[in-house]
PDB file of C-alpha atoms in Angstrom:
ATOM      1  CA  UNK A   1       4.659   8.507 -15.186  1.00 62.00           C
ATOM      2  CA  UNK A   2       8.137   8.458 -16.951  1.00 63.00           C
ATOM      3  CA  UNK A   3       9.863   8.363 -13.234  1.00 55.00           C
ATOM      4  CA  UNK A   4       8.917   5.245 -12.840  1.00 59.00           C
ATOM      5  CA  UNK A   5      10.401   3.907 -15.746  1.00 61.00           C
ATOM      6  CA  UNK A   6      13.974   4.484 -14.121  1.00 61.00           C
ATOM      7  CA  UNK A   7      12.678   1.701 -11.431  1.00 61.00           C
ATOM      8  CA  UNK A   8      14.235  -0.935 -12.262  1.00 60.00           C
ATOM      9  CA  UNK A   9      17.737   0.603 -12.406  1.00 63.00           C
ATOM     10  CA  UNK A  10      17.604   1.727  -9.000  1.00 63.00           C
ATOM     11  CA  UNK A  11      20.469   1.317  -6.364  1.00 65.00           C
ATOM     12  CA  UNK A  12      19.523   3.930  -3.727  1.00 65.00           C
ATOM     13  CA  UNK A  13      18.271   1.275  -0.864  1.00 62.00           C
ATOM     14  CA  UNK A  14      20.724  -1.585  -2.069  1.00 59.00           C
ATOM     15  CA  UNK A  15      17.951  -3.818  -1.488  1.00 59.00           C
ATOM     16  CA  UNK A  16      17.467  -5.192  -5.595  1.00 59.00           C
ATOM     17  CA  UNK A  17      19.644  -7.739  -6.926  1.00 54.00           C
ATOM     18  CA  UNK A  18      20.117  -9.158  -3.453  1.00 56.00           C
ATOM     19  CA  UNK A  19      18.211 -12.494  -2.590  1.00 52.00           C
ATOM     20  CA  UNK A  20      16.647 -12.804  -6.141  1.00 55.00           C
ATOM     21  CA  UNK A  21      14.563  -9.061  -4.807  1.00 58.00           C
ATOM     22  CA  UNK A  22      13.777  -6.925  -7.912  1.00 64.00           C
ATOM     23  CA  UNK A  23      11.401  -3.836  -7.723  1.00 70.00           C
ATOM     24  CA  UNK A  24       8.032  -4.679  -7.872  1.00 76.00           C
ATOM     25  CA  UNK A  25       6.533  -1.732 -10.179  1.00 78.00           C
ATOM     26  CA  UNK A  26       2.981  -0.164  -9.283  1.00 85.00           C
ATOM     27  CA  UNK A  27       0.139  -0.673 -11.049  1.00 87.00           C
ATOM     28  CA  UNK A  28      -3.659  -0.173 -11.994  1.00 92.00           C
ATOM     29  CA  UNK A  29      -5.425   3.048 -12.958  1.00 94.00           C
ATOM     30  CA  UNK A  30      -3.643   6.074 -12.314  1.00 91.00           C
ATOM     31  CA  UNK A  31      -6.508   8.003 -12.696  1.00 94.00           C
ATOM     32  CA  UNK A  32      -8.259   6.192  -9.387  1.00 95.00           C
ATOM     33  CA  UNK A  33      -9.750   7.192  -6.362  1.00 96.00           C
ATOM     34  CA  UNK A  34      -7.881   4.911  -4.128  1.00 96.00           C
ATOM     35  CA  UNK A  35      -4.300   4.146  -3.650  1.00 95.00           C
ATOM     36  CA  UNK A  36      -3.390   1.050  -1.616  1.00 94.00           C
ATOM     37  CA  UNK A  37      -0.279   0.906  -0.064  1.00 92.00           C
ATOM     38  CA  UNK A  38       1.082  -2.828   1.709  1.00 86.00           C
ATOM     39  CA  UNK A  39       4.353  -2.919   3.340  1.00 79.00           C
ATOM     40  CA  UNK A  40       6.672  -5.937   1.316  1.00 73.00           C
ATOM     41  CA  UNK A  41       6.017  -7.702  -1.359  1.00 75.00           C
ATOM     42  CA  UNK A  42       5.457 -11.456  -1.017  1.00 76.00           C
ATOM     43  CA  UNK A  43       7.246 -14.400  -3.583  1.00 78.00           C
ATOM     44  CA  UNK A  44       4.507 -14.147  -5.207  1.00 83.00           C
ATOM     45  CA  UNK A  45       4.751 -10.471  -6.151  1.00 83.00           C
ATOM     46  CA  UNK A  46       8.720 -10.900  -6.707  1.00 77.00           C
ATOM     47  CA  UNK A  47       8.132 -13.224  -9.376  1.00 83.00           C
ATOM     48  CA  UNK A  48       5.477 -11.935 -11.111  1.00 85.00           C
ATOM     49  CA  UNK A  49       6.431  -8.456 -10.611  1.00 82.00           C
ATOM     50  CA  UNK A  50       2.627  -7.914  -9.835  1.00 85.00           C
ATOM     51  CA  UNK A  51       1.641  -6.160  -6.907  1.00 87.00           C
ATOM     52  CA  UNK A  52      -0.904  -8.382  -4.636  1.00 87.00           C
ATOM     53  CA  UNK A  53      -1.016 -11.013  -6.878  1.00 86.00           C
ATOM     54  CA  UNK A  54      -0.098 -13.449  -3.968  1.00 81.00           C
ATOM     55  CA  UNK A  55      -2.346 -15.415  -1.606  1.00 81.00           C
ATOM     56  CA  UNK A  56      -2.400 -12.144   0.520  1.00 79.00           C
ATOM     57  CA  UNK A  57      -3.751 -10.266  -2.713  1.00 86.00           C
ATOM     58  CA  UNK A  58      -6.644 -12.484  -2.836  1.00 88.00           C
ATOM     59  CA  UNK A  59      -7.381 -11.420   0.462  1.00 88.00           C
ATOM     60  CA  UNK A  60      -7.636  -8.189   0.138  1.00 91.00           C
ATOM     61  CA  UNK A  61      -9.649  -8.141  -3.132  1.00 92.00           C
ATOM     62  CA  UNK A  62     -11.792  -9.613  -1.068  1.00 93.00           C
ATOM     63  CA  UNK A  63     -11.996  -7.316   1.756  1.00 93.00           C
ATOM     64  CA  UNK A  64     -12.336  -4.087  -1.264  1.00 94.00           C
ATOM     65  CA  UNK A  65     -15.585  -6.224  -3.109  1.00 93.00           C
ATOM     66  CA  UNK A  66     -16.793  -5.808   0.490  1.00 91.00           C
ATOM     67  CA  UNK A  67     -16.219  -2.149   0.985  1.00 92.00           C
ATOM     68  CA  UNK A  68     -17.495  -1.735  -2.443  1.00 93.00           C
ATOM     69  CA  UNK A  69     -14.009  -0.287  -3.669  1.00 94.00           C
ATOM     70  CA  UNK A  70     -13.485  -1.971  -7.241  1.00 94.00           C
ATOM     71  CA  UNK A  71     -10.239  -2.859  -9.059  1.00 92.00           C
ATOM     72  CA  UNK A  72     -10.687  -0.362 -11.922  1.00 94.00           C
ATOM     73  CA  UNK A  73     -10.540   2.234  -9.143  1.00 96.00           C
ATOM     74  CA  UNK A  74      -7.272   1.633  -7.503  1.00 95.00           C
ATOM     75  CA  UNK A  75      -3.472   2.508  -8.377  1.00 92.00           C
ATOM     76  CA  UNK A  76      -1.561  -0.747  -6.484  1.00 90.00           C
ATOM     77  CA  UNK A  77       1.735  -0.296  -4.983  1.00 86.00           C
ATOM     78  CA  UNK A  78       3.200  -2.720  -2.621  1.00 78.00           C
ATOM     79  CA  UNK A  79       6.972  -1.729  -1.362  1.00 71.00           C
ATOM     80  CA  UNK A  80       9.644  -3.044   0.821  1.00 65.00           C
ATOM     81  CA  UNK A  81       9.505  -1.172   4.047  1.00 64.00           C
ATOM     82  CA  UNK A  82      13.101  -2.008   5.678  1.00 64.00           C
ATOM     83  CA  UNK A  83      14.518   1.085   7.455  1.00 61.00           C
ATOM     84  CA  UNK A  84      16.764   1.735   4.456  1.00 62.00           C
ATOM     85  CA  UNK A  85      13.586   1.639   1.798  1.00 66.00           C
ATOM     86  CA  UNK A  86      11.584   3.979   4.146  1.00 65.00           C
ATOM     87  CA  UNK A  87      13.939   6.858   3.783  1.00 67.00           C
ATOM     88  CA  UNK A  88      15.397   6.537   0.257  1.00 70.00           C
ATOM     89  CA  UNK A  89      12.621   5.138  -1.530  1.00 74.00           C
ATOM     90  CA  UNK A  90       9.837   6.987   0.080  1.00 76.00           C
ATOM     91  CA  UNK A  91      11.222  10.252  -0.824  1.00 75.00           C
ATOM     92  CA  UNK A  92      12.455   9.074  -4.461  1.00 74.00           C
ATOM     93  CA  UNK A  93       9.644   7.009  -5.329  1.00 76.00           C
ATOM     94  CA  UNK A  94       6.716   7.136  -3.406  1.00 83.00           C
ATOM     95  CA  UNK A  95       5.707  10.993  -2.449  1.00 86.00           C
ATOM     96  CA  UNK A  96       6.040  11.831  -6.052  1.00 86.00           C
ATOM     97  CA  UNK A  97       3.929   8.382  -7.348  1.00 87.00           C
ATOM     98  CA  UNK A  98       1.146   9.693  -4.889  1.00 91.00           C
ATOM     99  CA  UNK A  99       1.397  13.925  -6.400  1.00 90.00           C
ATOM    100  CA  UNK A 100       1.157  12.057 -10.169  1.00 90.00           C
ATOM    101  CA  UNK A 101      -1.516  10.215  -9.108  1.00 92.00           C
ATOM    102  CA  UNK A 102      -3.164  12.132  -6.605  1.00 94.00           C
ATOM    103  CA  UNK A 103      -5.815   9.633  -4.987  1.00 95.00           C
ATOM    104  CA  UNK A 104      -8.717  10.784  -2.965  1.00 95.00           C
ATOM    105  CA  UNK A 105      -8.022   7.828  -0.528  1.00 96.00           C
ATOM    106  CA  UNK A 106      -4.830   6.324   0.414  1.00 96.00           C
ATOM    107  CA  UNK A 107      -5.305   2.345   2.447  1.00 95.00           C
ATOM    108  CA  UNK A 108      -2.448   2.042   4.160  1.00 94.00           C
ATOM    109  CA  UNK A 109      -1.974  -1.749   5.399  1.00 93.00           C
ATOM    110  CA  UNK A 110      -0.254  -2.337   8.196  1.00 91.00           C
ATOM    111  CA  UNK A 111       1.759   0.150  10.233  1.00 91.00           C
ATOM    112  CA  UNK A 112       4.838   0.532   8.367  1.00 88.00           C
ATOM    113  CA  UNK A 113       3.115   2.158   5.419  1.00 90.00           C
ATOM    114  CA  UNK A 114       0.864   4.112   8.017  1.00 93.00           C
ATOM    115  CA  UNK A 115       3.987   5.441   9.545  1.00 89.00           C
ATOM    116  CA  UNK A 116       4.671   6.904   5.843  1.00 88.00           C
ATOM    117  CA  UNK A 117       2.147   9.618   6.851  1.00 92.00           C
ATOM    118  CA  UNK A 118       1.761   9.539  10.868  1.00 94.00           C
ATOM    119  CA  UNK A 119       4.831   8.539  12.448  1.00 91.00           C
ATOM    120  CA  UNK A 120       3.484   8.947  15.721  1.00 94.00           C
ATOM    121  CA  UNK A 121       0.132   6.604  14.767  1.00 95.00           C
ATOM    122  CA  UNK A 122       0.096   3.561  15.891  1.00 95.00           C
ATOM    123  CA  UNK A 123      -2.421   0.744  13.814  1.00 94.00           C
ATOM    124  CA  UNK A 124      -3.641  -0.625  16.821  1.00 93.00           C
ATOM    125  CA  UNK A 125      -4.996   2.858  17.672  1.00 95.00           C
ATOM    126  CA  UNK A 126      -6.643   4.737  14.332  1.00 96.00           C
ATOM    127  CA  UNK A 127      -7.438   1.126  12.143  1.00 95.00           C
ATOM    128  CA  UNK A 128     -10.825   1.627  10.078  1.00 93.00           C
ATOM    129  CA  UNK A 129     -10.686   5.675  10.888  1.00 94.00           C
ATOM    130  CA  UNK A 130      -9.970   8.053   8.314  1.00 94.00           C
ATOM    131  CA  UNK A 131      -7.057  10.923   9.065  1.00 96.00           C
ATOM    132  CA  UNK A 132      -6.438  13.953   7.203  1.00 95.00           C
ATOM    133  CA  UNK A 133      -3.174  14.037   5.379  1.00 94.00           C
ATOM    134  CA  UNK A 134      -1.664  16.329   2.693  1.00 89.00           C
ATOM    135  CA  UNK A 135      -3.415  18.416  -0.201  1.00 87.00           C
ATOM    136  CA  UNK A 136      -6.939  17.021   1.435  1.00 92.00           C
ATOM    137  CA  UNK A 137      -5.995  12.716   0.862  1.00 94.00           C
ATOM    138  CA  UNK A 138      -7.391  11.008   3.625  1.00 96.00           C
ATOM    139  CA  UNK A 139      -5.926   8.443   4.517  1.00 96.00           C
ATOM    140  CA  UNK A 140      -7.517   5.063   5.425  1.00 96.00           C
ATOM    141  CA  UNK A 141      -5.127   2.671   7.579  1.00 96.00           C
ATOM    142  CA  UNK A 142      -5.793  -0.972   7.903  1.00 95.00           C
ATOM    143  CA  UNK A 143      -4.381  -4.066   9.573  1.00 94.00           C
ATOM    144  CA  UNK A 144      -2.227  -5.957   6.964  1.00 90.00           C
ATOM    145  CA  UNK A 145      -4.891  -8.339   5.805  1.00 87.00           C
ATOM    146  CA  UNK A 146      -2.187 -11.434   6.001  1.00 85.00           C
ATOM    147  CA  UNK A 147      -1.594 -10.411   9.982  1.00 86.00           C
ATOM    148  CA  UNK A 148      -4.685 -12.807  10.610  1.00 86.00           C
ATOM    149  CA  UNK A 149      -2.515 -15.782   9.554  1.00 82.00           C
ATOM    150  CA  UNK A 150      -0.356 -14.623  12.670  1.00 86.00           C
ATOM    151  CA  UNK A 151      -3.518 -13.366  15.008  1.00 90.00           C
ATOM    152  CA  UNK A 152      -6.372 -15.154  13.875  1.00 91.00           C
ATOM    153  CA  UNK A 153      -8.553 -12.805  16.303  1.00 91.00           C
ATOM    154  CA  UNK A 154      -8.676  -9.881  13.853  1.00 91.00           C
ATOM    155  CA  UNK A 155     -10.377 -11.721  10.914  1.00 92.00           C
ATOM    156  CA  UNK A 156     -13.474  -9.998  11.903  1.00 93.00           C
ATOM    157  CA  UNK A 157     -12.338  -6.297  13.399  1.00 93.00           C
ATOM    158  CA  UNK A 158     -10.590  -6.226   9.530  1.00 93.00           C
ATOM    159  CA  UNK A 159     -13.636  -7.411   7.604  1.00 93.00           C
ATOM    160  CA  UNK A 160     -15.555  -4.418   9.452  1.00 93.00           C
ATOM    161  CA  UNK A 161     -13.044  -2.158   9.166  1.00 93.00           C
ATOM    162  CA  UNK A 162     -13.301  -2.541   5.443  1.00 92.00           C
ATOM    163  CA  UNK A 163     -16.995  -2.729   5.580  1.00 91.00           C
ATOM    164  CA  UNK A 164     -16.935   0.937   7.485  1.00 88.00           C
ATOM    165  CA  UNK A 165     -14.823   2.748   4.140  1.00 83.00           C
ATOM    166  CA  UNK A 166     -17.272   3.114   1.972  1.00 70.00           C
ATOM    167  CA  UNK A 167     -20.398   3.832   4.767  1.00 61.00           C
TER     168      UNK A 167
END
């Protein structure tokens, strides 16, 4: 994937370089099934330059073992979702990331990254469904795991969203 190599000399969004913010490159096997896709990278992720290797990535590991989805079987990418990052690096970084690695199954967490594919969805109405996109990838949106630190009520309608994937 020799696109992404040019990464970490990007300027198009303005957003790296600012407030200690460098790009946080995807990773895992390219050759996977599943593509998850969060919407900004934590501290965590900014200093490691590791996608989900925060509290928040725990989390979710978590929720996959559940669904039965495992880590060998999933190309990471976790991006900055401002308004500026959805239309420059979307188009520059993303779209062709997903052709290259062309997942069966994209998990979309939260609704910024659902938006991505369904601008009209909203992920209070199609969580733990699967929608038709492009070139047959379904897509598989989720609440943001880390949204139950904010609404502690959905620990339970995201554990059995996960556990739904893979039945």
């Amino acid at each position: 994937m020799e696109f992404l190599d040019r990464i970490d000399d990007c300027t198009a969004c303005g957003i790296c370089g600012t407030y200690n913010r460098v790009p946080v490159p995807p990773m895992g096997n390219p050759e996977a099934e599943f593509m998850v896709i969060g919407s900004s990278p934590g501290v965590t992720e900014n200093k490691t330059r590791i996608p989900y290797s925060g509290y928040a990535g725990d989390n979710l590991r978590e929720l996959l073992n559940i669904a039965g989805i495992h880590e060998d079987n999933i190309w990471w990418r976790d991006k900055a979702l401002g308004k500026r990052q959805i239309k420059t690096c979307t188009e520059k970084w993303l779209f062709p990331e997903i052709l290259t690695v062309d997942p069966k199954y994209i998990l979309t967490l939260g609704a910024k990254p659902l938006q991505l594919f369904f601008p009209s969805e909203k992920i209070s109405g199609c969580h733990g469904q699967i929608l038709e996109w492009e070139n047959g990838i379904k897509i598989l949106p989720m609440y943001e795991p880390a949204s139950v630190a904010y609404n502690p009520l959905l620990a339970d309608e995201i554990e059995a969203d996960f556990q739904r994937i893979m039945g």
